[in-house]
Every structure is written in structure tokens, then in C-alpha cells.
């Protein structure tokens, strides 16, 4: 097979790679974008329950984790949430704000994939699916890449846009990290993030009957706290507040949960005791939190009797158990269910305006593969759009 010549080879046709292909194509660059999957943008398709939480109105650097928390500032400014919203509007893709600034398609995430593939076509970029890159060599002022279809591509610029390790079943690989290692670029250790947390068997046994119960909670890890839904599962805890805190949690750490934030549990129980002391503790507590949860907490605290039998001290203990429940997860569900990967290619090696690897001219890393990880709520796609757009102006 002969060697094909392109200006830019992008590996990974996800959110970041496609945005980069559009922008580079518009500048007249000859772009080839390859993906080993049989369809582009698979994570876009499944995200947000099929409606893709494509950005967040309030996106700013504070919504991201990275060894360098300021790194994302420039890219997020150069291509902001408002720029992506304008792109959606130009294509007539209807959207709505669900909660906390989170924007979703009214209809289907597939509209975004069609928007991106349409723009790529218009920009003249070539999309090649079911194709991986088996070997990369830096030769002269470009890259010589051997593709899995047996062909070879020469390109002045090589963009790694293969995302993180989350959901290997969907084809996630550590390709960008391996490429970074090949070029001597440090990779910040990776770990699953935005992921449900799990309990040890003893605690799980106690809490098993609660599986399926959800509450609006405040979950804290040190000084970081999130006020969103929490869900008891067969393995431990999930729901948005837990996914958020999982990005900060480390093995051995505790998290503190308020299951009725804003409720004056002690005062309410004291008033209930004065009004009708003959009611069971869990009945009174069940007016503040779901009944099954109330029963479980009263049982765990050994408060099975009537309210009248409970001294203030016992009611304060219940208050603590509801609104300052301290629990130590043993682990997470891992990459199998994690929405994103924390860590990645070290931002110290990259130019913050263009995502270029400073020590290797022509090499770029974008999207989730970089050590920039957003909160839950549309921030990760915004990072993919912003970083992809920036590289598209430069590669
Ligand atoms: P992305 O993973 O999208 O794309 C990488 C591409 O590279 C893939 O197409 C893959 O097939 C390809 N690839 C990988 N290895 C390769 C190799 N070796 N050779 C060739 N191709 C290769 N975020 C958000 O903001 N809002 C949301 O609603 C959601 N929802 C959500 C749900 C679920 C279930 C998951 C798993 C994740 C989310 N996310 C999210 C996170 C979001 O999907 C993620 O951060 C972005 O897709 C990252 O975009 P990238 O383009 O960097 O990688």
C-alpha cells in the first residue's frame, strides 16, 4: 500500500477529535481522522441518557480537576460554552436547561453527532472508521503512522484524541498515554472518576435493603461538597452527588453525607416527641426522610422504641446519623462504569493555547486524554469542544 499524505492526522473521532477536524479543515488543512470504532462519537450518543448534556452554562476553570487548575482557563475562554451553544443554534438543534446550568438536547444526542459529521464533511475532512494506528514514528518535520488497515500515513501534525480509559467495553484505550510515553511526556496517574462508590461486605449487608432509595443530599469530602441526588445501590452509593465526590475521594478516606440537608432533625423529633410520644422513632423520622431509610437508621442506632423513651441525647444521635453520616467506601465500580478518567497527559508538557506538546513539534493531545477532568454536568464535553477547537486553529 502506498503512503498517503495529509497535513493533520487525528486519532479518535470523539467530541474533541471531531471538533479539531472541523476547525483544521476550515483552515484548508488536509485532515484525516481515524477511529477504531465503527461509528464516530459513541460516547456522545449514549451520554445524558441519549440526550447529551453537551455543556454547562456556568463552565469555568473552577469546575475542573487537574494538577494545574489554571491550565484550562485559556482554552475555555477561546472557545466557550456560548460558542458551542451558537453552533447548536446555527444548526437548529433544540436544547433546554435541565438543572444547575446543564444543557441537554430536546430530542437526541444523535443530532450533535450529525452536526459534527456534517461540519467535518463540509470542511473537507476525511473520516475513516474501523481503523487504528499501530505505530508512530517521528520523521523529519512530520509523523509516519502505520494504520491497522495496512496503509501508511504521513502527516505534519498528529493529534491524539482517544479520550480516557472509561468504559473499555465501548472501545476506550490508553492509546494517548502510550503515545505520550513514547515521546517521553509524563502521564499523571489515572483513576476512574465520576463513578459509584462501593462498600465492604459487612456494611453492604446492613444497607442492602435500601437499594433503590434516593434522596437530595449534601455529600462532602474535606472542604469539597456537592448538593445533588444520592442513590443507594446494591454495591454502595451512586447518584450525582456521589459521582461528583468520587473525583476527590481516595482509598481510605471518609465522606460525610447529609440526607436531609436543611432539615432540623433534632428539633423536629423533639417537637414530635412532645406532641405524640407514643409514635415509633422511625415513624417520626420517616416524615423527614424516606420511610425505609428511617427504619434502617433507627435500627442501626438501636432506637427501636417509642419517641417518648428517647432522651435528647438519642435524638441528637439520630440527627447526626441523618445529616452527618460519616462513611468509608472501600472502592469504586472502576472504569467499567466511570464516566471519565482522572489524570492523563501532564499539562506541564502542553501549550495551554494550542494543546501542542512543547517538546515535540506537530504533536497535540486534546480532550479527556489530557489531565483536565470536569465535574458532572456537561463540563467534560465543553473541555473536549474547547481543547479540540484550540488545536484545530494551530495544527
Ligand atoms: P471520547 O472518548 O469521546 O472519544 C475518543 C475516541 O477515540 C472514541 O471514538 C474511541 O473509539 C477512539 N479511540 C480510542 N482508542 C483508540 C485507538 N487506540 N485507536 C483509534 N481510535 C481510538 N460528559 C459530559 O460533559 N456530559 C455528559 O452528559 C456525559 N455523559 C457521559 C455518559 C457516559 C456513560 C460516559 C462514559 C461519559 C459521559 N461523559 C459526559 C464524558 C464524556 O463522554 C467524555 O468526557 C468525552 O466524550 C471526552 O471526549 P474525547 O473526544 O476526549 O474522548
PDB file of N, CA and C and ligand atoms in Angstrom, residues 11-17 34-37 43 46-48 52-53 131-133 161-163 167 171 173 175 338-340 366-369 378-381 384, ligand 1:
ATOM      1  N   UNK A  11      -6.305  11.040  15.710  1.00  0.00           N
ATOM      2  CA  UNK A  11      -6.646   9.678  16.126  1.00  0.00           C
ATOM      3  C   UNK A  11      -7.730   9.781  17.198  1.00  0.00           C
ATOM      4  N   UNK A  12      -8.936   9.308  16.860  1.00  0.00           N
ATOM      5  CA  UNK A  12     -10.070   9.380  17.781  1.00  0.00           C
ATOM      6  C   UNK A  12     -11.132  10.331  17.263  1.00  0.00           C
ATOM      7  N   UNK A  13     -12.277   9.771  16.813  1.00  0.00           N
ATOM      8  CA  UNK A  13     -13.377  10.612  16.319  1.00  0.00           C
ATOM      9  C   UNK A  13     -14.449  10.734  17.393  1.00  0.00           C
ATOM     10  N   UNK A  14     -14.036  11.234  18.547  1.00  0.00           N
ATOM     11  CA  UNK A  14     -14.977  11.570  19.612  1.00  0.00           C
ATOM     12  C   UNK A  14     -15.240  13.061  19.564  1.00  0.00           C
ATOM     13  N   UNK A  15     -15.708  13.608  20.659  1.00  0.00           N
ATOM     14  CA  UNK A  15     -16.069  15.025  20.711  1.00  0.00           C
ATOM     15  C   UNK A  15     -14.880  15.922  20.358  1.00  0.00           C
ATOM     16  N   UNK A  16     -13.742  15.678  20.993  1.00  0.00           N
ATOM     17  CA  UNK A  16     -12.577  16.550  20.800  1.00  0.00           C
ATOM     18  C   UNK A  16     -12.014  16.395  19.390  1.00  0.00           C
ATOM     19  N   UNK A  17     -11.861  15.151  18.945  1.00  0.00           N
ATOM     20  CA  UNK A  17     -11.262  14.899  17.634  1.00  0.00           C
ATOM     21  C   UNK A  17     -12.092  15.497  16.516  1.00  0.00           C
ATOM     22  N   UNK A  34      -9.168   9.223  12.103  1.00  0.00           N
ATOM     23  CA  UNK A  34      -9.420   7.777  12.149  1.00  0.00           C
ATOM     24  C   UNK A  34      -9.963   7.391  13.527  1.00  0.00           C
ATOM     25  N   UNK A  35     -10.742   6.324  13.535  1.00  0.00           N
ATOM     26  CA  UNK A  35     -11.255   5.793  14.809  1.00  0.00           C
ATOM     27  C   UNK A  35     -11.385   4.284  14.661  1.00  0.00           C
ATOM     28  N   UNK A  36     -11.003   3.564  15.715  1.00  0.00           N
ATOM     29  CA  UNK A  36     -11.090   2.106  15.588  1.00  0.00           C
ATOM     30  C   UNK A  36     -12.530   1.594  15.758  1.00  0.00           C
ATOM     31  N   UNK A  37     -13.423   2.464  16.213  1.00  0.00           N
ATOM     32  CA  UNK A  37     -14.833   2.063  16.346  1.00  0.00           C
ATOM     33  C   UNK A  37     -15.507   2.118  14.967  1.00  0.00           C
ATOM     34  N   UNK A  43     -19.609   8.011  22.572  1.00  0.00           N
ATOM     35  CA  UNK A  43     -19.904   8.498  23.935  1.00  0.00           C
ATOM     36  C   UNK A  43     -20.912   9.647  23.906  1.00  0.00           C
ATOM     37  N   UNK A  46     -24.414   7.980  23.741  1.00  0.00           N
ATOM     38  CA  UNK A  46     -25.007   7.373  24.947  1.00  0.00           C
ATOM     39  C   UNK A  46     -25.099   8.360  26.115  1.00  0.00           C
ATOM     40  N   UNK A  47     -24.502   9.520  25.964  1.00  0.00           N
ATOM     41  CA  UNK A  47     -24.403  10.425  27.116  1.00  0.00           C
ATOM     42  C   UNK A  47     -25.757  11.042  27.462  1.00  0.00           C
ATOM     43  N   UNK A  48     -25.854  11.445  28.721  1.00  0.00           N
ATOM     44  CA  UNK A  48     -27.049  12.155  29.172  1.00  0.00           C
ATOM     45  C   UNK A  48     -28.327  11.393  28.869  1.00  0.00           C
ATOM     46  N   UNK A  52     -27.490  13.824  25.676  1.00  0.00           N
ATOM     47  CA  UNK A  52     -26.195  14.507  25.762  1.00  0.00           C
ATOM     48  C   UNK A  52     -26.255  15.834  26.528  1.00  0.00           C
ATOM     49  N   UNK A  53     -25.688  15.824  27.692  1.00  0.00           N
ATOM     50  CA  UNK A  53     -25.510  17.068  28.460  1.00  0.00           C
ATOM     51  C   UNK A  53     -24.258  17.727  27.871  1.00  0.00           C
ATOM     52  N   UNK A 131     -10.556   1.835  12.008  1.00  0.00           N
ATOM     53  CA  UNK A 131      -9.128   1.973  11.691  1.00  0.00           C
ATOM     54  C   UNK A 131      -8.361   2.510  12.897  1.00  0.00           C
ATOM     55  N   UNK A 132      -7.352   1.781  13.312  1.00  0.00           N
ATOM     56  CA  UNK A 132      -6.497   2.252  14.402  1.00  0.00           C
ATOM     57  C   UNK A 132      -5.124   2.620  13.872  1.00  0.00           C
ATOM     58  N   UNK A 133      -4.273   3.072  14.783  1.00  0.00           N
ATOM     59  CA  UNK A 133      -2.893   3.399  14.405  1.00  0.00           C
ATOM     60  C   UNK A 133      -1.975   2.451  15.170  1.00  0.00           C
ATOM     61  N   UNK A 161      -6.521  12.090  20.229  1.00  0.00           N
ATOM     62  CA  UNK A 161      -7.856  12.469  20.739  1.00  0.00           C
ATOM     63  C   UNK A 161      -8.623  11.213  21.126  1.00  0.00           C
ATOM     64  N   UNK A 162      -7.898  10.265  21.753  1.00  0.00           N
ATOM     65  CA  UNK A 162      -8.512   8.956  22.019  1.00  0.00           C
ATOM     66  C   UNK A 162      -9.201   8.878  23.372  1.00  0.00           C
ATOM     67  N   UNK A 163      -9.336   9.996  24.070  1.00  0.00           N
ATOM     68  CA  UNK A 163     -10.104  10.005  25.317  1.00  0.00           C
ATOM     69  C   UNK A 163      -9.403   9.268  26.442  1.00  0.00           C
ATOM     70  N   UNK A 167     -14.978   2.998  30.427  1.00  0.00           N
ATOM     71  CA  UNK A 167     -15.849   2.089  29.678  1.00  0.00           C
ATOM     72  C   UNK A 167     -15.087   1.363  28.551  1.00  0.00           C
ATOM     73  N   UNK A 171     -14.687   0.548  23.780  1.00  0.00           N
ATOM     74  CA  UNK A 171     -13.504   0.741  22.936  1.00  0.00           C
ATOM     75  C   UNK A 171     -12.516   1.753  23.484  1.00  0.00           C
ATOM     76  N   UNK A 173      -9.309   3.127  25.136  1.00  0.00           N
ATOM     77  CA  UNK A 173      -7.951   2.583  25.263  1.00  0.00           C
ATOM     78  C   UNK A 173      -7.043   3.642  25.881  1.00  0.00           C
ATOM     79  N   UNK A 175      -4.412   4.694  24.441  1.00  0.00           N
ATOM     80  CA  UNK A 175      -3.513   4.972  23.314  1.00  0.00           C
ATOM     81  C   UNK A 175      -2.765   6.302  23.491  1.00  0.00           C
ATOM     82  N   UNK A 338     -17.224   4.143  35.175  1.00  0.00           N
ATOM     83  CA  UNK A 338     -16.794   5.540  35.382  1.00  0.00           C
ATOM     84  C   UNK A 338     -17.112   6.383  34.151  1.00  0.00           C
ATOM     85  N   UNK A 339     -17.638   7.589  34.371  1.00  0.00           N
ATOM     86  CA  UNK A 339     -17.931   8.447  33.210  1.00  0.00           C
ATOM     87  C   UNK A 339     -16.666   9.058  32.624  1.00  0.00           C
ATOM     88  N   UNK A 340     -15.667   9.252  33.475  1.00  0.00           N
ATOM     89  CA  UNK A 340     -14.430   9.872  32.979  1.00  0.00           C
ATOM     90  C   UNK A 340     -13.205   9.290  33.677  1.00  0.00           C
ATOM     91  N   UNK A 366      -5.570  16.267  23.027  1.00  0.00           N
ATOM     92  CA  UNK A 366      -6.783  17.026  23.361  1.00  0.00           C
ATOM     93  C   UNK A 366      -7.809  16.157  24.080  1.00  0.00           C
ATOM     94  N   UNK A 367      -8.808  16.818  24.655  1.00  0.00           N
ATOM     95  CA  UNK A 367      -9.943  16.116  25.257  1.00  0.00           C
ATOM     96  C   UNK A 367      -9.585  15.423  26.553  1.00  0.00           C
ATOM     97  N   UNK A 368     -10.288  14.340  26.797  1.00  0.00           N
ATOM     98  CA  UNK A 368     -10.175  13.650  28.082  1.00  0.00           C
ATOM     99  C   UNK A 368      -8.795  13.037  28.316  1.00  0.00           C
ATOM    100  N   UNK A 369      -8.022  12.827  27.252  1.00  0.00           N
ATOM    101  CA  UNK A 369      -6.683  12.247  27.399  1.00  0.00           C
ATOM    102  C   UNK A 369      -5.757  13.162  28.196  1.00  0.00           C
ATOM    103  N   UNK A 378     -21.883  18.381  32.099  1.00  0.00           N
ATOM    104  CA  UNK A 378     -21.637  18.963  30.787  1.00  0.00           C
ATOM    105  C   UNK A 378     -20.256  19.561  30.636  1.00  0.00           C
ATOM    106  N   UNK A 379     -19.506  19.580  31.732  1.00  0.00           N
ATOM    107  CA  UNK A 379     -18.177  20.221  31.712  1.00  0.00           C
ATOM    108  C   UNK A 379     -17.174  19.419  30.889  1.00  0.00           C
ATOM    109  N   UNK A 380     -17.303  18.088  30.884  1.00  0.00           N
ATOM    110  CA  UNK A 380     -16.317  17.280  30.158  1.00  0.00           C
ATOM    111  C   UNK A 380     -16.462  17.440  28.653  1.00  0.00           C
ATOM    112  N   UNK A 381     -17.709  17.524  28.181  1.00  0.00           N
ATOM    113  CA  UNK A 381     -17.860  17.785  26.740  1.00  0.00           C
ATOM    114  C   UNK A 381     -17.351  19.187  26.408  1.00  0.00           C
ATOM    115  N   UNK A 384     -13.807  19.026  25.879  1.00  0.00           N
ATOM    116  CA  UNK A 384     -13.498  18.380  24.600  1.00  0.00           C
ATOM    117  C   UNK A 384     -13.680  19.385  23.448  1.00  0.00           C
TER     118      UNK A 384
HETATM  119  P1  LIG B   1     -14.053  10.224  23.527  1.00  0.00           P
HETATM  120  O1  LIG B   1     -13.927   9.092  24.455  1.00  0.00           O
HETATM  121  O2  LIG B   1     -15.356  10.854  23.309  1.00  0.00           O
HETATM  122  O3  LIG B   1     -13.516   9.820  22.082  1.00  0.00           O
HETATM  123  C1  LIG B   1     -12.363   9.059  21.902  1.00  0.00           C
HETATM  124  C2  LIG B   1     -12.469   8.316  20.589  1.00  0.00           C
HETATM  125  O4  LIG B   1     -11.231   7.675  20.352  1.00  0.00           O
HETATM  126  C3  LIG B   1     -13.542   7.244  20.604  1.00  0.00           C
HETATM  127  O5  LIG B   1     -14.364   7.410  19.475  1.00  0.00           O
HETATM  128  C4  LIG B   1     -12.757   5.932  20.563  1.00  0.00           C
HETATM  129  O6  LIG B   1     -13.395   4.920  19.832  1.00  0.00           O
HETATM  130  C5  LIG B   1     -11.475   6.356  19.889  1.00  0.00           C
HETATM  131  N1  LIG B   1     -10.317   5.547  20.258  1.00  0.00           N
HETATM  132  C6  LIG B   1      -9.918   5.154  21.480  1.00  0.00           C
HETATM  133  N2  LIG B   1      -8.789   4.451  21.399  1.00  0.00           N
HETATM  134  C7  LIG B   1      -8.456   4.387  20.092  1.00  0.00           C
HETATM  135  C8  LIG B   1      -7.390   3.798  19.377  1.00  0.00           C
HETATM  136  N3  LIG B   1      -6.425   3.128  20.021  1.00  0.00           N
HETATM  137  N4  LIG B   1      -7.353   3.922  18.035  1.00  0.00           N
HETATM  138  C9  LIG B   1      -8.348   4.605  17.384  1.00  0.00           C
HETATM  139  N5  LIG B   1      -9.381   5.191  17.994  1.00  0.00           N
HETATM  140  C10 LIG B   1      -9.431   5.094  19.352  1.00  0.00           C
HETATM  141  N6  LIG B   1     -19.688  14.349  29.621  1.00  0.00           N
HETATM  142  C11 LIG B   1     -20.475  15.427  29.603  1.00  0.00           C
HETATM  143  O7  LIG B   1     -19.962  16.557  29.554  1.00  0.00           O
HETATM  144  N7  LIG B   1     -21.837  15.309  29.608  1.00  0.00           N
HETATM  145  C12 LIG B   1     -22.465  14.095  29.641  1.00  0.00           C
HETATM  146  O8  LIG B   1     -23.696  14.002  29.572  1.00  0.00           O
HETATM  147  C13 LIG B   1     -21.654  12.939  29.719  1.00  0.00           C
HETATM  148  N8  LIG B   1     -22.210  11.714  29.824  1.00  0.00           N
HETATM  149  C14 LIG B   1     -21.419  10.592  29.814  1.00  0.00           C
HETATM  150  C15 LIG B   1     -22.012   9.328  29.907  1.00  0.00           C
HETATM  151  C16 LIG B   1     -21.232   8.198  29.883  1.00  0.00           C
HETATM  152  C17 LIG B   1     -21.875   6.837  30.020  1.00  0.00           C
HETATM  153  C18 LIG B   1     -19.813   8.318  29.737  1.00  0.00           C
HETATM  154  C19 LIG B   1     -18.939   7.097  29.671  1.00  0.00           C
HETATM  155  C20 LIG B   1     -19.228   9.568  29.675  1.00  0.00           C
HETATM  156  C21 LIG B   1     -20.013  10.713  29.723  1.00  0.00           C
HETATM  157  N9  LIG B   1     -19.444  11.991  29.666  1.00  0.00           N
HETATM  158  C22 LIG B   1     -20.260  13.098  29.676  1.00  0.00           C
HETATM  159  C23 LIG B   1     -17.993  12.174  29.495  1.00  0.00           C
HETATM  160  C24 LIG B   1     -17.685  12.448  28.006  1.00  0.00           C
HETATM  161  O9  LIG B   1     -18.291  11.435  27.235  1.00  0.00           O
HETATM  162  C25 LIG B   1     -16.187  12.465  27.729  1.00  0.00           C
HETATM  163  O10 LIG B   1     -15.519  13.309  28.631  1.00  0.00           O
HETATM  164  C26 LIG B   1     -15.923  12.933  26.297  1.00  0.00           C
HETATM  165  O11 LIG B   1     -16.538  12.040  25.410  1.00  0.00           O
HETATM  166  C27 LIG B   1     -14.442  13.016  26.019  1.00  0.00           C
HETATM  167  O12 LIG B   1     -14.279  13.344  24.678  1.00  0.00           O
HETATM  168  P2  LIG B   1     -12.966  12.873  23.886  1.00  0.00           P
HETATM  169  O13 LIG B   1     -13.194  13.255  22.473  1.00  0.00           O
HETATM  170  O14 LIG B   1     -11.766  13.334  24.589  1.00  0.00           O
HETATM  171  O15 LIG B   1     -12.972  11.286  24.030  1.00  0.00           O
END
